[in-house]
mmCIF file of C-alpha atoms in Angstrom:
data_model
loop_
_atom_site.group_PDB
_atom_site.id
_atom_site.type_symbol
_atom_site.label_atom_id
_atom_site.label_comp_id
_atom_site.label_asym_id
_atom_site.label_seq_id
_atom_site.Cartn_x
_atom_site.Cartn_y
_atom_site.Cartn_z
ATOM 1 C CA MET A 1 -14.157 -6.042 8.970
ATOM 2 C CA LEU A 2 -11.558 -4.188 7.506
ATOM 3 C CA PRO A 3 -11.663 -4.466 3.969
ATOM 4 C CA TYR A 4 -9.109 -6.967 2.265
ATOM 5 C CA ALA A 5 -6.706 -4.623 1.585
ATOM 6 C CA ALA A 6 -3.000 -4.579 1.062
ATOM 7 C CA TYR A 7 -1.117 -1.296 2.242
ATOM 8 C CA LEU A 8 2.363 -0.406 0.629
ATOM 9 C CA ARG A 9 3.564 2.525 2.223
ATOM 10 C CA VAL A 10 6.792 5.270 2.161
ATOM 11 C CA TYR A 11 7.541 6.814 5.675
ATOM 12 C CA GLU A 12 10.061 10.222 5.090
ATOM 13 C CA PRO A 13 11.750 11.304 7.846
ATOM 14 C CA LEU A 14 10.276 14.558 9.725
ATOM 15 C CA THR A 15 13.514 17.184 8.947
ATOM 16 C CA ALA A 16 11.967 15.761 5.065
ATOM 17 C CA PHE A 17 8.946 17.546 5.339
ATOM 18 C CA PRO A 18 8.318 21.482 4.840
ATOM 19 C CA GLU A 19 9.597 23.682 7.792
ATOM 20 C CA SER A 20 5.449 24.574 8.490
ATOM 21 C CA GLU A 21 4.912 20.777 8.887
ATOM 22 C CA ARG A 22 7.622 19.401 10.839
ATOM 23 C CA LYS A 23 6.065 21.048 13.766
ATOM 24 C CA VAL A 24 2.538 20.188 13.256
ATOM 25 C CA TRP A 25 4.184 16.204 12.884
ATOM 26 C CA ALA A 26 5.956 16.349 15.657
ATOM 27 C CA GLU A 27 2.987 17.719 17.663
ATOM 28 C CA TYR A 28 0.896 15.203 16.217
ATOM 29 C CA ALA A 29 3.250 12.524 17.250
ATOM 30 C CA ASP A 30 2.928 13.501 20.806
ATOM 31 C CA SER A 31 -0.818 14.148 21.011
ATOM 32 C CA ARG A 32 -2.286 11.317 22.590
ATOM 33 C CA ASP A 33 -5.505 11.435 21.208
ATOM 34 C CA ARG A 34 -4.252 10.704 17.414
ATOM 35 C CA PRO A 35 -5.288 6.668 15.908
ATOM 36 C CA ARG A 36 -2.281 4.661 17.361
ATOM 37 C CA ARG A 37 -0.714 1.697 14.892
ATOM 38 C CA ALA A 38 -3.534 -1.343 16.402
ATOM 39 C CA THR A 39 -6.440 1.172 15.482
ATOM 40 C CA ALA A 40 -5.193 2.957 12.473
ATOM 41 C CA LEU A 41 -6.670 0.868 9.566
ATOM 42 C CA ASN A 42 -9.728 0.546 11.441
ATOM 43 C CA ALA A 43 -10.179 4.393 11.779
ATOM 44 C CA GLU A 44 -9.374 5.588 8.680
ATOM 45 C CA HIS A 45 -11.877 2.300 7.173
ATOM 46 C CA GLY A 46 -14.349 4.322 9.519
ATOM 47 C CA GLU A 47 -14.380 7.155 8.026
ATOM 48 C CA SER A 48 -14.669 6.233 4.928
ATOM 49 C CA VAL A 49 -18.247 4.041 5.449
ATOM 50 C CA MET A 50 -19.553 7.107 7.662
ATOM 51 C CA ARG A 51 -18.825 9.319 4.082
ATOM 52 C CA LEU A 52 -20.099 7.198 1.668
ATOM 53 C CA LEU A 53 -23.038 5.793 3.800
ATOM 54 C CA GLY A 54 -24.800 9.555 3.971
ATOM 55 C CA THR A 55 -27.479 10.366 2.347
ATOM 56 C CA PRO A 56 -26.090 12.170 -0.446
ATOM 57 C CA PRO A 57 -22.324 9.963 -0.392
ATOM 58 C CA HIS A 58 -19.607 11.902 -0.398
ATOM 59 C CA PRO A 59 -16.632 9.668 -2.500
ATOM 60 C CA VAL A 60 -14.297 12.228 -1.100
ATOM 61 C CA PRO A 61 -13.500 13.825 2.147
ATOM 62 C CA ALA A 62 -14.458 17.691 2.775
ATOM 63 C CA GLN A 63 -11.115 18.009 3.819
ATOM 64 C CA GLU A 64 -7.533 16.565 3.868
ATOM 65 C CA SER A 65 -6.900 14.031 6.192
ATOM 66 C CA PRO A 66 -5.110 15.292 9.293
ATOM 67 C CA ASN A 67 -3.609 11.798 10.662
ATOM 68 C CA ALA A 68 -0.455 9.683 9.458
ATOM 69 C CA TYR A 69 1.460 6.462 10.360
ATOM 70 C CA LEU A 70 4.427 7.119 12.610
ATOM 71 C CA ARG A 71 7.483 5.394 13.223
ATOM 72 C CA ARG A 72 10.456 6.009 15.015
ATOM 73 C CA VAL A 73 14.133 4.518 14.788
ATOM 74 C CA GLU A 74 15.721 5.435 18.081
ATOM 75 C CA ASP A 75 15.389 8.570 18.523
ATOM 76 C CA ARG A 76 14.164 9.765 14.414
ATOM 77 C CA LEU A 77 11.074 9.966 13.678
ATOM 78 C CA TYR A 78 9.434 8.944 10.602
ATOM 79 C CA VAL A 79 5.757 10.609 8.845
ATOM 80 C CA CYS A 80 3.593 8.431 6.535
ATOM 81 C CA PRO A 81 0.803 10.501 6.225
ATOM 82 C CA TRP A 82 -2.346 8.971 5.158
ATOM 83 C CA GLN A 83 -3.997 11.608 2.615
ATOM 84 C CA SER A 84 -7.266 10.296 2.621
ATOM 85 C CA ARG A 85 -8.302 13.601 0.260
ATOM 86 C CA LEU A 86 -6.077 13.183 -2.293
ATOM 87 C CA ARG A 87 -6.554 9.293 -2.090
ATOM 88 C CA SER A 88 -9.976 9.319 -2.361
ATOM 89 C CA TRP A 89 -9.992 11.602 -5.561
ATOM 90 C CA LEU A 90 -7.636 9.403 -7.428
ATOM 91 C CA ALA A 91 -9.307 6.260 -6.708
ATOM 92 C CA PHE A 92 -13.087 8.796 -6.951
ATOM 93 C CA SER A 93 -11.233 8.774 -10.899
ATOM 94 C CA ARG A 94 -9.939 5.100 -11.372
ATOM 95 C CA LEU A 95 -13.087 3.970 -10.254
ATOM 96 C CA ARG A 96 -15.447 6.988 -12.816
ATOM 97 C CA GLY A 97 -12.939 6.148 -15.459
ATOM 98 C CA ALA A 98 -13.519 2.290 -15.715
ATOM 99 C CA THR A 99 -17.359 2.391 -14.241
ATOM 100 C CA PRO A 100 -20.275 2.602 -17.309
ATOM 101 C CA VAL A 101 -21.724 5.857 -17.063
ATOM 102 C CA LYS A 102 -25.365 4.024 -16.036
ATOM 103 C CA LEU A 103 -23.995 2.158 -13.328
ATOM 104 C CA MET A 104 -21.738 5.320 -12.051
ATOM 105 C CA ASP A 105 -24.996 7.048 -11.950
ATOM 106 C CA LEU A 106 -25.794 4.239 -8.935
ATOM 107 C CA LEU A 107 -22.963 4.224 -7.305
ATOM 108 C CA VAL A 108 -22.642 8.225 -6.549
ATOM 109 C CA PRO A 109 -25.229 10.733 -8.137
ATOM 110 C CA LYS A 110 -24.009 12.595 -11.084
ATOM 111 C CA THR A 111 -24.083 16.014 -10.067
ATOM 112 C CA ILE A 112 -21.959 14.883 -7.226
ATOM 113 C CA ALA A 113 -20.034 13.147 -9.635
ATOM 114 C CA GLU A 114 -19.652 15.913 -11.339
ATOM 115 C CA GLN A 115 -18.124 18.285 -8.599
ATOM 116 C CA THR A 116 -15.677 15.492 -7.238
ATOM 117 C CA ALA A 117 -14.041 15.567 -10.613
ATOM 118 C CA ASP A 118 -14.173 19.364 -10.811
ATOM 119 C CA ASP A 119 -12.587 20.096 -7.399
ATOM 120 C CA PHE A 120 -10.218 17.551 -7.920
ATOM 121 C CA ASP A 121 -8.683 19.330 -11.058
ATOM 122 C CA LYS A 122 -8.985 22.308 -9.223
ATOM 123 C CA PHE A 123 -6.766 20.715 -6.830
ATOM 124 C CA LYS A 124 -4.363 19.738 -10.016
ATOM 125 C CA ARG A 125 -3.739 23.041 -11.121
ATOM 126 C CA SER A 126 -2.819 24.580 -8.199
ATOM 127 C CA ALA A 127 -1.481 21.743 -6.833
ATOM 128 C CA GLY A 128 0.939 20.782 -9.529
ATOM 129 C CA SER A 129 2.267 17.373 -10.688
ATOM 130 C CA SER A 130 4.583 16.923 -7.132
ATOM 131 C CA GLY A 131 1.046 17.634 -5.258
ATOM 132 C CA LEU A 132 0.009 14.205 -6.600
ATOM 133 C CA ARG A 133 2.180 11.751 -4.900
ATOM 134 C CA THR A 134 1.046 9.650 -2.329
ATOM 135 C CA HIS A 135 2.743 8.080 0.356
ATOM 136 C CA ILE A 136 0.359 5.134 0.292
ATOM 137 C CA ARG A 137 -0.712 2.719 -2.481
ATOM 138 C CA THR A 138 -3.272 -0.021 -1.901
ATOM 139 C CA THR A 139 -4.399 -2.684 -3.495
ATOM 140 C CA ALA A 140 -7.567 -5.126 -3.165
ATOM 141 C CA TRP A 141 -7.769 -8.826 -2.808
ATOM 142 C CA HIS A 142 -4.067 -9.158 -2.879
ATOM 143 C CA VAL A 143 -0.852 -8.332 -3.518
ATOM 144 C CA PRO A 144 0.742 -7.018 -7.114
ATOM 145 C CA PRO A 145 4.468 -9.061 -7.425
ATOM 146 C CA SER A 146 6.235 -6.180 -8.055
ATOM 147 C CA TRP A 147 5.359 -5.514 -4.609
ATOM 148 C CA PHE A 148 7.381 -8.313 -3.012
ATOM 149 C CA VAL A 149 11.309 -6.596 -4.850
ATOM 150 C CA PRO A 150 11.835 -4.423 -2.763
ATOM 151 C CA PHE A 151 11.751 -6.450 0.489
ATOM 152 C CA ASP A 152 14.215 -9.151 1.474
ATOM 153 C CA GLY A 153 13.045 -12.449 3.613
ATOM 154 C CA ASN A 154 14.096 -11.809 7.012
ATOM 155 C CA GLU A 155 12.501 -8.276 6.991
ATOM 156 C CA ARG A 156 9.367 -10.269 7.465
ATOM 157 C CA TRP A 157 7.263 -9.574 10.379
ATOM 158 C CA LEU A 158 4.663 -11.913 11.233
ATOM 159 C CA VAL A 159 2.245 -12.051 14.717
ATOM 160 C CA LEU A 160 -0.655 -14.499 14.403
ATOM 161 C CA GLY A 161 -2.986 -12.680 17.092
ATOM 162 C CA SER A 162 -5.002 -15.055 19.849
ATOM 163 C CA ALA A 163 -8.158 -16.470 19.493
ATOM 164 C CA THR A 164 -10.472 -17.900 22.404
ATOM 165 C CA PRO A 165 -12.194 -20.671 21.978
ATOM 166 C CA GLY A 166 -14.606 -21.583 18.955
ATOM 167 C CA GLN A 167 -13.428 -18.211 17.500
ATOM 168 C CA ASP A 168 -12.117 -18.503 13.569
ATOM 169 C CA VAL A 169 -8.323 -18.305 14.203
ATOM 170 C CA THR A 170 -8.944 -15.059 11.043
ATOM 171 C CA THR A 171 -11.189 -12.863 13.136
ATOM 172 C CA THR A 172 -8.148 -12.514 16.096
ATOM 173 C CA THR A 173 -7.083 -9.131 16.484
ATOM 174 C CA GLY A 174 -3.752 -7.831 16.416
ATOM 175 C CA ARG A 175 -2.950 -10.136 13.372
ATOM 176 C CA ASN A 176 -0.027 -8.866 11.120
ATOM 177 C CA LEU A 177 2.111 -9.710 8.162
ATOM 178 C CA ILE A 178 3.793 -6.775 7.661
ATOM 179 C CA TYR A 179 8.111 -6.041 5.989
ATOM 180 C CA VAL A 180 10.309 -3.048 6.672
ATOM 181 C CA THR A 181 13.003 -2.095 4.824
ATOM 182 C CA SER A 182 15.134 1.221 4.453
ATOM 183 C CA MET A 183 14.791 3.018 1.232
ATOM 184 C CA ALA A 184 18.466 3.025 0.035
ATOM 185 C CA GLN A 185 17.991 -1.035 0.095
ATOM 186 C CA ALA A 186 14.004 -0.617 -0.722
ATOM 187 C CA ARG A 187 15.930 1.468 -4.496
ATOM 188 C CA ARG A 188 18.980 -0.968 -4.664
ATOM 189 C CA ARG A 189 16.243 -4.309 -4.680
ATOM 190 C CA ALA A 190 14.168 -2.235 -7.135
ATOM 191 C CA ALA A 191 17.325 -1.822 -9.296
ATOM 192 C CA ARG A 192 18.468 -5.212 -9.722
ATOM 193 C CA ALA A 193 14.556 -7.009 -10.293
ATOM 194 C CA LEU A 194 14.797 -4.518 -12.858
ATOM 195 C CA GLN A 195 18.317 -5.108 -14.130
ATOM 196 C CA VAL A 196 17.545 -8.746 -14.435
ATOM 197 C CA LEU A 197 14.653 -8.947 -16.151
ATOM 198 C CA ARG A 198 15.239 -6.884 -18.609
ATOM 199 C CA ARG A 199 18.737 -8.760 -19.836
ATOM 200 C CA HIS A 200 17.132 -12.357 -19.555
ATOM 201 C CA LEU A 201 13.225 -11.264 -20.820
ATOM 202 C CA GLY A 202 13.107 -7.746 -22.195
ATOM 203 C CA GLU A 203 11.572 -4.222 -22.137
ATOM 204 C CA GLU A 204 8.205 -5.803 -23.611
ATOM 205 C CA VAL A 205 7.746 -8.509 -20.809
ATOM 206 C CA SER A 206 9.745 -6.344 -18.115
ATOM 207 C CA ALA A 207 6.801 -4.015 -18.127
ATOM 208 C CA ASP A 208 4.475 -5.937 -17.706
ATOM 209 C CA PHE A 209 5.504 -6.451 -14.041
ATOM 210 C CA ASP A 210 5.144 -3.000 -12.925
ATOM 211 C CA VAL A 211 8.487 -3.120 -11.105
ATOM 212 C CA GLU A 212 9.329 -0.334 -12.728
ATOM 213 C CA ASP A 213 6.744 1.657 -11.662
ATOM 214 C CA VAL A 214 7.390 0.983 -7.989
ATOM 215 C CA ALA A 215 11.192 1.921 -8.450
ATOM 216 C CA ARG A 216 9.931 5.114 -9.899
ATOM 217 C CA TRP A 217 7.230 6.113 -7.330
ATOM 218 C CA LEU A 218 10.571 5.023 -4.730
ATOM 219 C CA GLU A 219 12.496 7.622 -6.469
ATOM 220 C CA GLU A 220 10.050 10.615 -5.478
ATOM 221 C CA PHE A 221 10.752 10.253 -1.662
ATOM 222 C CA HIS A 222 13.651 11.579 0.993
ATOM 223 C CA PRO A 223 16.753 8.629 0.167
ATOM 224 C CA HIS A 224 16.895 7.900 4.112
ATOM 225 C CA SER A 225 13.259 7.372 4.213
ATOM 226 C CA LEU A 226 11.329 3.783 4.953
ATOM 227 C CA VAL A 227 9.016 1.580 3.029
ATOM 228 C CA GLU A 228 6.503 -1.170 4.642
ATOM 229 C CA LEU A 229 4.058 -3.580 3.163
ATOM 230 C CA ASP A 230 1.081 -4.537 5.081
ATOM 231 C CA TYR A 231 -0.890 -7.415 4.248
ATOM 232 C CA GLY A 232 -3.411 -5.480 5.412
ATOM 233 C CA GLY A 233 -6.999 -7.209 5.658
ATOM 234 C CA LEU A 234 -5.968 -9.735 3.348
ATOM 235 C CA VAL A 235 -4.504 -11.250 6.942
ATOM 236 C CA HIS A 236 -8.425 -12.329 7.402
ATOM 237 C CA LEU A 237 -8.479 -14.199 4.311
ATOM 238 C CA MET A 238 -5.854 -16.751 5.348
ATOM 239 C CA ASP A 239 -5.070 -19.073 8.220
ATOM 240 C CA ASP A 240 -2.361 -19.703 10.766
ATOM 241 C CA ASP A 241 -0.641 -21.702 8.616
ATOM 242 C CA ALA A 242 -0.584 -20.199 5.213
ATOM 243 C CA LEU A 243 0.300 -17.464 6.954
ATOM 244 C CA GLN A 244 3.535 -19.122 8.023
ATOM 245 C CA ALA A 245 3.810 -20.943 5.087
ATOM 246 C CA ASP A 246 3.229 -17.549 2.919
ATOM 247 C CA GLN A 247 6.864 -16.626 2.276
ATOM 248 C CA SER A 248 6.439 -14.544 -1.460
ATOM 249 C CA VAL A 249 8.928 -11.553 -0.694
ATOM 250 C CA ALA A 250 12.203 -14.919 -0.267
ATOM 251 C CA GLU A 251 10.422 -16.835 -3.154
ATOM 252 C CA LEU A 252 10.155 -14.011 -5.491
ATOM 253 C CA ALA A 253 13.387 -12.954 -4.937
ATOM 254 C CA ALA A 254 15.222 -16.714 -5.466
ATOM 255 C CA ALA A 255 12.662 -16.677 -8.674
ATOM 256 C CA LEU A 256 14.745 -13.535 -9.792
ATOM 257 C CA THR A 257 18.194 -15.015 -8.688
ATOM 258 C CA GLY A 258 17.546 -17.801 -10.759
ATOM 259 C CA LEU A 259 16.352 -16.008 -13.736
ATOM 260 C CA ASP A 260 20.018 -14.683 -13.646
ATOM 261 C CA THR A 261 21.630 -17.538 -12.800
ATOM 262 C CA GLY A 262 20.697 -19.476 -15.435
ATOM 263 C CA GLN A 263 18.393 -22.056 -13.125
ATOM 264 C CA GLU A 264 15.246 -21.402 -15.243
ATOM 265 C CA GLU A 265 13.416 -24.076 -13.708
ATOM 266 C CA LEU A 266 13.819 -22.980 -10.382
ATOM 267 C CA ALA A 267 12.517 -19.006 -11.359
ATOM 268 C CA TYR A 268 9.869 -20.932 -12.496
ATOM 269 C CA ALA A 269 9.293 -23.205 -9.801
ATOM 270 C CA MET A 270 9.532 -19.672 -7.500
ATOM 271 C CA TYR A 271 7.619 -17.147 -9.760
ATOM 272 C CA GLN A 272 4.648 -19.978 -9.913
ATOM 273 C CA ARG A 273 4.115 -20.495 -6.063
ATOM 274 C CA VAL A 274 4.058 -16.468 -5.449
ATOM 275 C CA ILE A 275 1.623 -16.213 -8.661
ATOM 276 C CA LEU A 276 -0.312 -18.498 -7.843
ATOM 277 C CA ARG A 277 -1.044 -17.954 -4.306
ATOM 278 C CA TRP A 278 -2.253 -15.191 -4.838
ATOM 279 C CA LYS A 279 -4.393 -16.201 -7.770
ATOM 280 C CA SER A 280 -5.969 -18.303 -5.615
ATOM 281 C CA MET A 281 -6.270 -15.424 -3.212
ATOM 282 C CA GLN A 282 -8.154 -12.819 -5.866
ATOM 283 C CA LEU A 283 -10.986 -15.360 -7.021
ATOM 284 C CA LEU A 284 -12.045 -14.981 -3.362
ATOM 285 C CA GLU A 285 -13.538 -11.514 -4.389
ATOM 286 C CA SER A 286 -16.148 -13.115 -6.650
ATOM 287 C CA ALA A 287 -17.122 -15.906 -4.508
ATOM 288 C CA ASN A 288 -19.787 -16.552 -2.503
#
């Protein structure tokens, strides 16, 4: 079972990478042994589980992952590196900062936790701020409202999968809900949303929506990149009717338009639909 997580990814064109990396990714794309899109999440999750189940556990891979998610548009190759080591370091740092020391010592032996932190500090000193840029953002048990902003409802791609008799439809393979757009469109929509929020709600309130954070992150990448929102393992928490009814991107866009045109009741109603849908999803984290 995949983790109940969603992903926001940026795929950069091959030409955006340094010359030394272009050949590596071009050869990788032609390889028959690389994980395919249909099994990539399983492979990525499997690697992390094996590390954490080891004795002692290893919260961070010893080497950076050689894998990536790929997209082709006509003859152009787009690459989204997994960056499993960097993402694990960042996640471990957040976990360590938010977890009481005694509980953290039970999760990961103190010596390993300290070594992991030291290794990350060395990496940061050598790589600089640009070396901390990740192509993938992850969130568990929900999709933040700000993640819907870069997309349009017409960019929605839904695959329900097919269940065998007696099988729960949420466990079918091939189940996906994905949005994909160009970087230019993503930046334009994020900028517009930020302007609307600031104009009508003010700087302090608009900051709570994290749209500015997403907009700044998008600016770090090549202008001809692709941006993807993948519901990932969250699709296994939703039945077919719930997935088909999920129009969070369109609803949030309608809320922003309503706010900007003085239709406050429409804006509130659309925003509440999005918020309540995902709050109910988050509550499943503490269900038993």
